[in-house]
Each structure stands twice: as C-alpha cells, then as structure tokens.
Tab-separated table of C-alpha atoms in Angstrom:
chain	number	residue	atom	x	y	z
A	1	MET	CA	0.000	0.000	0.000
A	2	GLY	CA	1.524	3.323	-1.043
A	3	THR	CA	2.342	6.123	1.347
A	4	CYS	CA	-0.134	8.397	-0.418
A	5	LEU	CA	-2.967	5.897	0.014
A	6	ARG	CA	-2.102	5.249	3.697
A	7	PHE	CA	-2.060	8.990	4.308
A	8	SER	CA	-5.401	9.551	2.604
A	9	LEU	CA	-7.015	6.627	4.427
A	10	ALA	CA	-5.978	8.188	7.724
A	11	VAL	CA	-6.787	11.799	6.904
A	12	LEU	CA	-10.108	11.481	5.107
A	13	PRO	CA	-12.130	9.875	7.928
A	14	ALA	CA	-10.649	12.394	10.392
A	15	ALA	CA	-11.660	15.248	8.115
A	16	PHE	CA	-15.183	13.860	7.810
A	17	ILE	CA	-15.541	13.648	11.600
A	18	LEU	CA	-14.367	17.255	11.863
A	19	CYS	CA	-17.030	18.209	9.330
A	20	LEU	CA	-19.700	16.487	11.400
A	21	ALA	CA	-18.528	18.181	14.557
A	22	SER	CA	-18.470	21.627	12.994
A	23	ALA	CA	-22.117	21.246	12.030
A	24	GLY	CA	-22.948	21.848	15.668
A	25	THR	CA	-21.771	25.420	15.387
A	26	HIS	CA	-24.712	26.724	13.328
A	27	ASN	CA	-26.132	29.928	14.644
A	28	LYS	CA	-29.819	30.020	15.240
A	29	THR	CA	-31.553	31.454	12.250
A	30	GLY	CA	-33.044	34.863	12.056
A	31	VAL	CA	-34.196	35.158	15.673
A	32	SER	CA	-33.692	38.880	15.659
A	33	GLY	CA	-35.210	39.483	12.256
A	34	ALA	CA	-32.027	41.248	11.170
A	35	TRP	CA	-32.458	39.574	7.795
A	36	LEU	CA	-35.437	41.836	7.095
A	37	LYS	CA	-32.983	44.685	6.431
A	38	ASN	CA	-31.594	42.723	3.471
A	39	VAL	CA	-34.946	42.268	1.738
A	40	PRO	CA	-35.075	44.495	-1.378
A	41	LEU	CA	-38.074	46.815	-1.537
A	42	TYR	CA	-39.472	45.206	-4.671
A	43	ALA	CA	-39.245	41.742	-3.083
A	44	GLY	CA	-40.887	42.818	0.148
A	45	ALA	CA	-43.739	44.420	-1.779
A	46	ARG	CA	-44.720	41.255	-3.653
A	47	THR	CA	-48.185	40.016	-2.846
A	48	ASN	CA	-49.100	36.430	-2.072
A	49	PRO	CA	-51.241	34.995	-4.884
A	50	TYR	CA	-52.639	32.424	-2.437
A	51	ALA	CA	-53.461	34.747	0.475
A	52	GLN	CA	-56.545	33.516	2.392
A	53	ASP	CA	-56.683	30.372	0.222
A	54	GLU	CA	-57.631	27.437	2.481
A	55	ASP	CA	-56.179	24.900	0.048
A	56	ALA	CA	-52.890	26.779	0.092
A	57	VAL	CA	-52.876	26.664	3.921
A	58	ALA	CA	-53.341	22.875	3.818
A	59	ALA	CA	-50.736	22.425	1.093
A	60	GLY	CA	-48.365	24.782	2.928
A	61	ALA	CA	-48.811	22.799	6.143
A	62	LYS	CA	-47.916	19.620	4.273
A	63	LEU	CA	-44.850	21.241	2.724
A	64	PHE	CA	-43.831	22.699	6.082
A	65	GLN	CA	-43.903	19.261	7.701
A	66	ARG	CA	-41.762	17.828	4.908
A	67	HIS	CA	-39.177	20.537	4.521
A	68	CYS	CA	-39.124	22.729	7.597
A	69	SER	CA	-40.319	20.807	10.654
A	70	SER	CA	-37.096	18.893	11.202
A	71	CYS	CA	-35.446	22.219	12.189
A	72	HIS	CA	-38.340	24.485	13.219
A	73	GLY	CA	-40.433	21.804	14.945
A	74	LYS	CA	-43.679	20.152	13.907
A	75	ASP	CA	-45.727	23.009	15.357
A	76	ALA	CA	-43.237	25.693	14.173
A	77	ASN	CA	-42.338	26.531	17.767
A	78	GLY	CA	-38.630	26.022	17.161
A	79	THR	CA	-36.050	23.445	18.215
A	80	GLY	CA	-32.422	23.613	19.271
A	81	ARG	CA	-31.495	24.031	15.603
A	82	ALA	CA	-33.767	26.846	14.497
A	83	PRO	CA	-36.035	29.466	16.073
A	84	THR	CA	-39.791	29.554	16.497
A	85	LEU	CA	-41.807	30.821	13.561
A	86	ASN	CA	-44.683	31.814	15.830
A	87	SER	CA	-42.929	35.078	16.394
A	88	PHE	CA	-43.253	38.826	16.237
A	89	THR	CA	-40.772	38.889	13.346
A	90	VAL	CA	-42.726	36.468	11.176
A	91	LYS	CA	-46.058	38.005	12.129
A	92	ASN	CA	-44.899	41.440	11.036
A	93	ALA	CA	-42.930	40.419	7.979
A	94	SER	CA	-44.674	40.985	4.657
A	95	PRO	CA	-45.525	37.906	2.560
A	96	GLY	CA	-42.952	39.101	0.023
A	97	ALA	CA	-40.250	39.247	2.688
A	98	LEU	CA	-40.997	35.689	3.846
A	99	PHE	CA	-40.986	34.526	0.231
A	100	TRP	CA	-37.617	36.232	-0.275
A	101	LEU	CA	-36.229	34.490	2.811
A	102	LEU	CA	-37.365	31.077	1.592
A	103	ARG	CA	-35.801	31.724	-1.806
A	104	ASN	CA	-32.456	33.024	-0.577
A	105	GLY	CA	-32.062	31.388	2.819
A	106	LEU	CA	-29.488	32.656	5.291
A	107	LEU	CA	-26.703	30.334	4.268
A	108	ARG	CA	-24.110	31.680	6.707
A	109	ARG	CA	-26.521	31.190	9.598
A	110	GLY	CA	-27.690	27.697	8.700
A	111	MET	CA	-30.975	28.452	6.941
A	112	PRO	CA	-30.859	26.742	3.526
A	113	SER	CA	-32.174	28.282	0.345
A	114	TRP	CA	-35.440	26.696	-0.788
A	115	SER	CA	-35.117	27.943	-4.333
A	116	ARG	CA	-35.324	24.297	-5.394
A	117	LEU	CA	-39.056	24.482	-4.658
A	118	PRO	CA	-41.211	26.117	-7.331
A	119	ASP	CA	-42.496	29.622	-6.522
A	120	GLU	CA	-46.010	28.242	-6.093
A	121	GLN	CA	-44.925	25.904	-3.283
A	122	ARG	CA	-42.963	28.632	-1.511
A	123	TRP	CA	-46.043	30.879	-1.594
A	124	GLN	CA	-48.064	28.007	-0.130
A	125	ILE	CA	-45.593	27.775	2.753
A	126	VAL	CA	-45.825	31.534	3.282
A	127	THR	CA	-49.627	31.244	3.377
A	128	TYR	CA	-49.362	28.547	6.028
A	129	LEU	CA	-46.832	30.502	8.115
A	130	GLN	CA	-49.079	33.552	8.145
A	131	SER	CA	-52.103	31.424	9.023
A	132	ILE	CA	-50.499	30.144	12.238
A	133	GLN	CA	-49.580	33.565	13.592
A	134	ASP	CA	-53.000	34.244	15.089
A	135	ARG	CA	-53.424	30.842	16.723
B	1	MET	CA	-32.744	3.458	19.656
B	2	LEU	CA	-31.357	4.755	16.378
B	3	VAL	CA	-34.424	3.876	14.342
B	4	PRO	CA	-36.900	6.231	16.027
B	5	THR	CA	-34.169	8.822	16.345
B	6	PHE	CA	-33.754	8.992	12.590
B	7	ALA	CA	-37.366	8.314	11.694
B	8	ALA	CA	-38.222	11.918	10.838
B	9	ALA	CA	-36.794	12.242	7.377
B	10	ILE	CA	-37.281	15.167	5.057
B	11	TRP	CA	-37.667	15.526	1.343
B	12	ALA	CA	-34.756	16.255	-0.850
B	13	ALA	CA	-36.711	17.908	-3.687
B	14	ASP	CA	-33.479	17.852	-5.651
B	15	ALA	CA	-33.100	17.813	-9.385
B	16	PRO	CA	-33.270	14.256	-10.744
B	17	TYR	CA	-29.788	14.208	-12.293
B	18	PHE	CA	-27.173	11.462	-11.994
B	19	VAL	CA	-24.197	13.255	-13.527
B	20	THR	CA	-25.052	16.962	-13.472
B	21	TYR	CA	-24.745	18.947	-10.251
B	22	THR	CA	-26.925	21.908	-9.336
B	23	HIS	CA	-26.317	24.704	-6.834
B	24	HIS	CA	-28.610	23.051	-4.307
B	25	MET	CA	-26.616	21.958	-1.283
B	26	GLU	CA	-27.508	19.392	1.326
B	27	GLU	CA	-29.402	21.014	4.206
B	28	PRO	CA	-27.050	21.713	7.149
B	29	GLY	CA	-26.871	18.788	9.566
B	30	THR	CA	-28.587	16.411	7.134
B	31	LEU	CA	-27.018	13.149	6.017
B	32	GLU	CA	-28.103	11.578	2.759
B	33	VAL	CA	-27.286	7.965	2.019
B	34	ALA	CA	-27.779	6.732	-1.526
B	35	ILE	CA	-27.015	3.741	-3.653
B	36	GLU	CA	-26.475	4.511	-7.313
B	37	ASN	CA	-26.142	1.822	-9.961
B	38	LEU	CA	-25.191	1.821	-13.596
B	39	THR	CA	-25.485	-1.074	-15.983
B	40	GLY	CA	-24.257	-1.281	-19.552
B	41	ARG	CA	-22.544	-3.501	-22.041
B	42	PRO	CA	-19.619	-2.488	-24.242
B	43	GLN	CA	-19.859	-3.700	-27.856
B	44	ALA	CA	-17.075	-6.253	-27.470
B	45	GLY	CA	-17.339	-6.792	-23.735
B	46	GLU	CA	-19.471	-8.238	-20.976
B	47	ARG	CA	-22.419	-6.651	-19.205
B	48	PHE	CA	-21.416	-4.883	-15.997
B	49	LEU	CA	-23.026	-3.302	-12.966
B	50	GLY	CA	-21.168	-0.391	-11.396
B	51	SER	CA	-22.372	0.658	-7.928
B	52	LEU	CA	-21.741	3.663	-5.724
B	53	LEU	CA	-22.535	4.018	-2.048
B	54	GLU	CA	-22.901	7.733	-1.503
B	55	VAL	CA	-22.823	9.487	1.866
B	56	GLU	CA	-23.491	13.220	1.662
B	57	TYR	CA	-23.530	15.650	4.550
B	58	GLY	CA	-24.553	19.294	4.754
B	59	VAL	CA	-21.838	20.922	6.827
B	60	LYS	CA	-23.049	24.498	6.320
B	61	GLY	CA	-25.671	26.105	4.156
B	62	TRP	CA	-22.882	26.876	1.668
B	63	TRP	CA	-20.787	23.698	2.035
B	64	SER	CA	-21.638	20.061	1.337
B	65	THR	CA	-19.231	17.165	1.601
B	66	GLU	CA	-19.690	13.713	0.151
B	67	PHE	CA	-17.973	10.326	0.144
B	68	TYR	CA	-18.486	7.727	-2.555
B	69	PHE	CA	-17.400	4.114	-2.278
B	70	SER	CA	-17.503	2.336	-5.587
B	71	GLY	CA	-17.447	-1.212	-6.866
B	72	GLN	CA	-18.455	-3.166	-9.896
B	73	SER	CA	-19.427	-6.602	-11.053
B	74	THR	CA	-18.800	-7.880	-14.579
B	75	ARG	CA	-20.492	-10.948	-16.029
B	76	ASN	CA	-18.122	-13.894	-16.593
B	77	ASP	CA	-15.410	-11.972	-14.757
B	78	SER	CA	-15.410	-10.788	-11.134
B	79	THR	CA	-16.825	-8.420	-8.520
B	80	LEU	CA	-14.529	-5.937	-6.833
B	81	PHE	CA	-14.214	-2.749	-4.819
B	82	THR	CA	-12.753	-0.095	-7.075
B	83	GLY	CA	-12.014	2.798	-4.728
B	84	TYR	CA	-13.433	5.932	-3.181
B	85	ARG	CA	-13.978	9.611	-3.871
B	86	TRP	CA	-14.301	12.567	-1.546
B	87	GLU	CA	-15.927	15.683	-2.894
B	88	ASN	CA	-16.671	19.103	-1.498
B	89	ARG	CA	-18.975	21.730	-2.948
B	90	PHE	CA	-18.901	25.393	-1.981
B	91	ARG	CA	-21.320	28.194	-2.795
B	92	PRO	CA	-19.309	31.420	-2.984
B	93	LEU	CA	-22.397	33.653	-3.293
B	94	MET	CA	-24.795	33.478	-0.393
B	95	GLY	CA	-28.005	34.687	-2.040
B	96	GLU	CA	-30.000	33.318	-4.946
B	97	HIS	CA	-29.120	34.796	-8.346
B	98	TRP	CA	-30.054	34.276	-11.981
B	99	ILE	CA	-26.962	32.088	-12.312
B	100	ASN	CA	-25.613	30.509	-9.156
B	101	PRO	CA	-21.998	29.324	-9.224
B	102	VAL	CA	-20.711	26.460	-7.095
B	103	LEU	CA	-17.078	25.358	-6.822
B	104	TYR	CA	-16.493	21.635	-6.691
B	105	VAL	CA	-13.289	19.848	-5.671
B	106	GLU	CA	-12.889	16.091	-5.542
B	107	PHE	CA	-10.117	13.676	-4.691
B	108	ALA	CA	-10.554	10.191	-6.138
B	109	ASP	CA	-8.516	7.086	-5.433
B	110	LEU	CA	-9.777	4.506	-7.895
B	111	ASN	CA	-8.406	1.668	-9.903
B	112	GLY	CA	-8.736	1.160	-13.632
B	113	ALA	CA	-11.610	-1.312	-13.214
B	114	ASP	CA	-14.014	1.393	-11.995
B	115	LYS	CA	-17.178	1.410	-14.104
B	116	THR	CA	-19.411	3.836	-12.241
B	117	MET	CA	-18.986	6.613	-14.839
B	118	LYS	CA	-19.829	9.353	-12.362
B	119	GLU	CA	-18.568	11.715	-15.037
B	120	VAL	CA	-17.252	11.392	-18.575
B	121	VAL	CA	-14.034	13.277	-19.366
B	122	GLY	CA	-11.215	13.301	-21.907
B	123	PHE	CA	-11.432	10.362	-24.283
B	124	ASP	CA	-13.329	8.034	-21.934
B	125	SER	CA	-14.841	5.372	-24.132
B	126	GLN	CA	-16.759	2.115	-24.034
B	127	PHE	CA	-13.619	0.330	-25.232
B	128	ASP	CA	-11.857	1.153	-21.918
B	129	GLN	CA	-14.247	-1.291	-20.313
B	130	ASN	CA	-13.343	-4.341	-22.367
B	131	THR	CA	-10.258	-5.082	-20.272
B	132	ARG	CA	-10.536	-7.970	-17.804
B	133	ASN	CA	-10.890	-6.852	-14.182
B	134	ALA	CA	-7.699	-8.596	-13.047
B	135	GLU	CA	-5.732	-6.554	-15.543
B	136	ALA	CA	-7.650	-3.273	-15.205
B	137	ARG	CA	-7.470	-3.148	-11.404
B	138	VAL	CA	-3.675	-2.888	-11.528
B	139	GLU	CA	-3.959	0.647	-12.911
B	140	LYS	CA	-4.123	3.214	-10.090
B	141	LYS	CA	-5.990	6.451	-10.684
B	142	ARG	CA	-5.433	9.114	-8.051
B	143	GLU	CA	-7.174	12.125	-9.436
B	144	ILE	CA	-8.139	15.647	-8.579
B	145	GLU	CA	-11.335	16.752	-10.226
B	146	THR	CA	-12.671	20.274	-10.287
B	147	LYS	CA	-15.984	21.517	-11.585
B	148	LEU	CA	-17.519	24.874	-12.131
B	149	ILE	CA	-21.218	24.376	-11.526
B	150	LEU	CA	-23.607	26.999	-12.846
B	151	SER	CA	-27.252	26.548	-12.062
B	152	SER	CA	-30.469	28.532	-12.365
B	153	ASN	CA	-34.073	28.111	-11.310
B	154	PHE	CA	-36.856	29.795	-13.240
B	155	LYS	CA	-40.589	29.159	-12.996
B	156	GLY	CA	-40.065	25.676	-11.596
B	157	TRP	CA	-37.409	24.739	-14.160
B	158	ASN	CA	-33.835	24.025	-13.223
B	159	LEU	CA	-31.033	24.462	-15.732
B	160	ALA	CA	-27.556	23.372	-14.644
B	161	GLU	CA	-24.251	23.413	-16.521
B	162	ASN	CA	-21.037	21.786	-15.275
B	163	VAL	CA	-17.579	22.344	-16.717
B	164	ILE	CA	-15.253	19.559	-15.601
B	165	ALA	CA	-11.438	19.499	-15.419
B	166	GLU	CA	-9.750	16.362	-14.112
B	167	LYS	CA	-6.075	15.645	-13.493
B	168	ASN	CA	-4.548	12.281	-12.784
B	169	LEU	CA	-1.865	12.988	-10.196
B	170	SER	CA	0.593	10.904	-12.167
B	171	ASN	CA	2.122	12.479	-15.232
B	172	ALA	CA	-1.061	12.776	-17.295
B	173	PRO	CA	-2.602	15.823	-18.962
B	174	TRP	CA	-5.707	17.623	-17.735
B	175	GLU	CA	-8.884	16.064	-19.131
B	176	PHE	CA	-12.076	17.998	-19.727
B	177	GLY	CA	-15.758	17.219	-19.841
B	178	TYR	CA	-19.184	18.741	-19.482
B	179	ALA	CA	-22.633	17.969	-18.167
B	180	VAL	CA	-25.846	19.903	-18.755
B	181	GLY	CA	-29.228	19.152	-17.255
B	182	VAL	CA	-32.721	20.594	-17.363
B	183	SER	CA	-35.586	19.435	-15.170
B	184	ARG	CA	-38.921	20.380	-13.663
B	185	PRO	CA	-41.452	18.908	-11.227
B	186	LEU	CA	-44.538	17.638	-13.050
B	187	ALA	CA	-46.738	19.953	-10.945
B	188	LEU	CA	-45.693	23.298	-9.529
B	189	LYS	CA	-48.414	23.619	-6.882
B	190	ALA	CA	-48.567	21.154	-4.012
B	191	SER	CA	-51.825	19.343	-3.514
B	192	PRO	CA	-53.569	20.017	-0.171
B	193	ARG	CA	-54.115	16.259	0.231
B	194	ALA	CA	-51.631	14.026	1.991
B	195	CYS	CA	-50.460	11.676	-0.735
B	196	ARG	CA	-47.494	9.561	-1.696
B	197	MET	CA	-47.959	9.486	-5.416
B	198	CYS	CA	-48.955	13.126	-5.981
B	199	ILE	CA	-47.750	14.400	-9.294
B	200	GLU	CA	-45.741	17.155	-7.591
B	201	ASN	CA	-43.567	14.402	-6.088
B	202	VAL	CA	-42.280	13.480	-9.538
B	203	ARG	CA	-39.488	15.424	-11.236
B	204	ALA	CA	-38.494	14.755	-14.824
B	205	GLY	CA	-35.656	16.055	-16.917
B	206	VAL	CA	-32.920	15.283	-19.339
B	207	GLU	CA	-29.165	15.522	-19.099
B	208	PHE	CA	-26.376	15.625	-21.640
B	209	TYR	CA	-22.804	14.765	-20.741
B	210	GLY	CA	-19.562	13.859	-22.419
B	211	GLY	CA	-15.833	14.325	-22.804
B	212	LEU	CA	-13.996	17.251	-24.369
B	213	GLY	CA	-10.530	15.775	-24.847
B	214	THR	CA	-7.363	16.770	-23.043
B	215	ARG	CA	-5.099	19.765	-22.717
B	216	HIS	CA	-3.065	18.497	-25.679
B	217	ARG	CA	-6.050	17.624	-27.860
B	218	PHE	CA	-9.134	19.581	-26.932
B	219	GLY	CA	-12.362	18.999	-28.865
B	220	LEU	CA	-15.101	16.544	-29.689
B	221	GLY	CA	-13.133	14.071	-31.857
B	222	ASP	CA	-13.076	10.479	-30.505
B	223	THR	CA	-14.984	11.505	-27.395
B	224	SER	CA	-18.146	9.946	-26.011
B	225	HIS	CA	-21.403	11.772	-25.399
B	226	TYR	CA	-24.711	10.768	-23.908
B	227	VAL	CA	-28.265	12.011	-23.703
B	228	ALA	CA	-30.227	10.694	-20.746
B	229	PRO	CA	-33.856	11.368	-19.822
B	230	THR	CA	-34.303	11.059	-16.081
B	231	VAL	CA	-37.166	10.745	-13.600
B	232	ALA	CA	-37.240	10.941	-9.795
B	233	LEU	CA	-40.045	10.059	-7.389
B	234	GLU	CA	-39.724	11.544	-3.907
B	235	LEU	CA	-41.827	9.828	-1.272
B	236	PRO	CA	-42.932	11.738	1.834
B	237	SER	CA	-41.041	9.176	3.931
B	238	GLY	CA	-37.766	10.722	2.750
B	239	THR	CA	-36.949	8.064	0.188
B	240	THR	CA	-36.204	9.044	-3.398
B	241	PHE	CA	-36.170	6.682	-6.366
B	242	GLN	CA	-34.463	7.703	-9.592
B	243	ILE	CA	-34.052	6.092	-12.977
B	244	SER	CA	-32.362	7.258	-16.153
B	245	PRO	CA	-31.818	5.442	-19.445
B	246	GLY	CA	-28.832	6.906	-21.300
B	247	PHE	CA	-28.176	6.760	-25.022
B	248	GLY	CA	-24.735	7.077	-26.584
B	249	MET	CA	-24.385	9.593	-29.400
B	250	THR	CA	-20.951	8.686	-30.810
B	251	SER	CA	-19.128	5.481	-31.728
B	252	ALA	CA	-16.951	5.792	-28.615
B	253	SER	CA	-20.052	5.869	-26.382
B	254	HIS	CA	-21.921	2.909	-24.962
B	255	GLY	CA	-25.058	2.316	-27.000
B	256	PHE	CA	-27.245	2.169	-23.915
B	257	LEU	CA	-26.714	2.744	-20.206
B	258	LEU	CA	-29.244	2.406	-17.436
B	259	ARG	CA	-28.791	4.255	-14.154
B	260	PHE	CA	-31.002	3.744	-11.123
B	261	ALA	CA	-30.715	4.908	-7.546
B	262	VAL	CA	-32.416	5.032	-4.197
B	263	ALA	CA	-31.629	7.689	-1.592
B	264	TYR	CA	-32.696	8.395	1.972
B	265	GLU	CA	-32.210	11.529	4.037
B	266	LEU	CA	-31.562	11.702	7.764
B	267	PRO	CA	-32.034	15.254	9.025
B	268	GLY	CA	-30.352	16.635	12.155
B	269	LEU	CA	-27.657	13.963	12.315
B	270	ALA	CA	-25.214	16.055	14.383
B	271	ARG	CA	-27.961	16.894	16.890
B	272	HIS	CA	-28.937	13.212	17.207
B	273	LEU	CA	-25.328	12.158	17.683
B	274	ARG	CA	-24.810	14.787	20.380
B	275	ARG	CA	-27.991	13.603	22.135
B	276	LEU	CA	-26.810	9.996	21.985
B	277	TRP	CA	-23.397	11.013	23.303
B	278	ARG	CA	-24.967	12.826	26.274
B	279	THR	CA	-27.225	9.844	26.969
B	280	TYR	CA	-24.529	7.207	27.025
B	281	ARG	CA	-21.420	8.942	28.309
C-alpha cells in the first residue's frame, strides 16, 4: 500500500468527523429578524397569490412538515437548531419578505435556500406561516 | 434506539440528475445515504453493474461534503471494490441569483476497473471497459477533479451546466468534460391532500454529458457523449427513487446505459449524535 494511500485513508475519515462536529456550530436562524434589512423593496412588496386560500394553507402545512419541521419543529415553535416561527418577526414580515427568505435562505446562519421548490410551493408555505400567527 | 431517532426524514426535492450537479446543497446537519447503480454492455465486452454508495452531509448552508465508495461486477469476470472519492462543494455567493456558481473539488482514489462513470471526461470510451478486471485493477488512478457548476431556477425549471477538469496525479494531462441538465417537477403547486404518489412528487428532466478531450487535444473528436432522460419520485417518507436510461451519441459511447438509484435523508444527524453522546457517556 503506497504512502499516499495510507495517508489519505488516515486523513479522510478524520476530516469527515471534523465536518460532522463543525455542524454543531450553526447559529440560530433569524431570531432577531435582522435579515429583514436585506430584503429588497421590490421583493418585500410582492403580494401572495394564495393569500386567504384554504387549500394553500393545507398544502403549505404539508410542505412545512416535509421541509421545515425537522429544524423548526412540527408546530413551528422552534427546536435547538432553528427558532420559532410563531414570532413577532414572522407576524410582522410581509408575505414578500418571507418569500424572499425562503428563496435566498441565510446560508451563513444555517438556513438553507429553498429555491429548489417552485415559486407556487414557496407561496403556499408563506400562506401557512401567516395562518399560524393568530393561533 | 437509532431507528426512532432517525425516523423523521425530510424531502430532498433535488433535481433528478445522476451526472449533473446543481447549486442546491444538502441542508445543514442532514445526512443523505444513496445507492447509485449503472449497468451497460460495451460492444465487445461483458455486461457490468457499477455501484456507488454515496454518503453526503450538509456541513453548512454553503458547504456540502460527500464520500463515494464504488465497486463493480462484470459478467463472466469478477466483482470488486474499485475505490473511493471525496468531494466538497462550496457556494461562494450566499443569495440566490439568476446564475448561481458552485465550486467543486474532488479527490478520487480509484483503480482502472471502476465502471461507475460518475462523469465522462477526456477520451473516456466504451472500449476502456473491455479489459478484464484482473488486468484493469492494476492501474491506479489518483485524481483531482474540479468543476464549475452553474445553475439557475426559473418558474419551476432548473437548468444546470457543469464544466469539468480532471487531473490524474501521475504524469497525465488535464482532461475535460461537461454535463448539462434541465428538469422540472410535473406539478408546480402542491396538492392540499396528503399523498405519496402526488404528481408534484415526480421530477423529470434530461441531461447531456460527455468528454472534451485533453489539454493536448481539446475537442469533440473520438470523445463519447450521452443524452439521458431522467425521472425521480420523492416519497414523503424521505426516500427518493431515480431512474435514467442513457443513449450514446458517438461510436466511442456505450449504446445504452441504465442508471437507477435510491436515496434516503436523515435530518439533524449532528444533533442526534450529540444527544446519543450525552445519553450514554
């Protein structure tokens, strides 16, 4: 077995374990709502095409459970990984701002971008998030 | 203990490509385990099955790391482990843009019998795979591979382009290749019903990939190229099934390749491991 191979066999698993360990250092996402300052005016002003649509609330709830609940909790009240979404920040954010956040994420702070979802599904999630604010 | 801990899986909702990469990274703290298979038959050779065990982890929102362990089995020959790869993908721009670049770096330690065809570069050809395994495995391929991934999402469509440059660490020239993919979910709106087989759970697309020669002889001559329609079904349980028939477009290409894969995502792995550590220490 060559020196290069022995070296890589030793280093690669160690590097992978370091990667796993560093994942514990994510900051909690957007607790303060500081991200709202980054939302462009045009994006914040966009209106939700599914506002008040009961089907969109149900579809958004389903999407939330699939994509978001592992970090934000099944009832959106937050976990150790990510903050509650039943919050003053979310309640007061415009639909366009929430849509912008889902599209862009906060990659440095651990919130992934959900641009992989079609716009329609992100609006459905926004509809659901706004529907739970008054509960 | 581990089973209920990992029971809450999430959807990947990734593009259904086998060769092309997009700018979508693994969610932070999520581990994806996948088995990817490729079967084909060179004109003058035996049918083979190349398999990859893939372990991908989202380290940060902008950084994913992935290990691949590969092997193959050839009819009337043998079955063997052919090596491993370690790749890292980085998103230099934090927001979402019209075109989103990702930098990809991979180290591969494979032998010449590898038939997983995770990418096609240089003058890779079906004729490389006619050699008997006992002879092919003697060749060592320690390679650095880099990719520039450009990817865009628009109205539910994803378009991704990869430019590939690969260097065998022995005295061999840089080899180049490309991959391009386009895909879309079959429905853009999610249904309000809870369902496994909803049409929005299916993504379909097509990818094109092939070699572009080497630093000394760049171009399309004597290279192999493929077109491959692809379909993925993502179940709410977190399991994704993918299949892609590939068709060779040049004489150096395999006539037909079939890729199929199954993947499963385990969210919050680091958190679960920390919890287990606290419980048992």
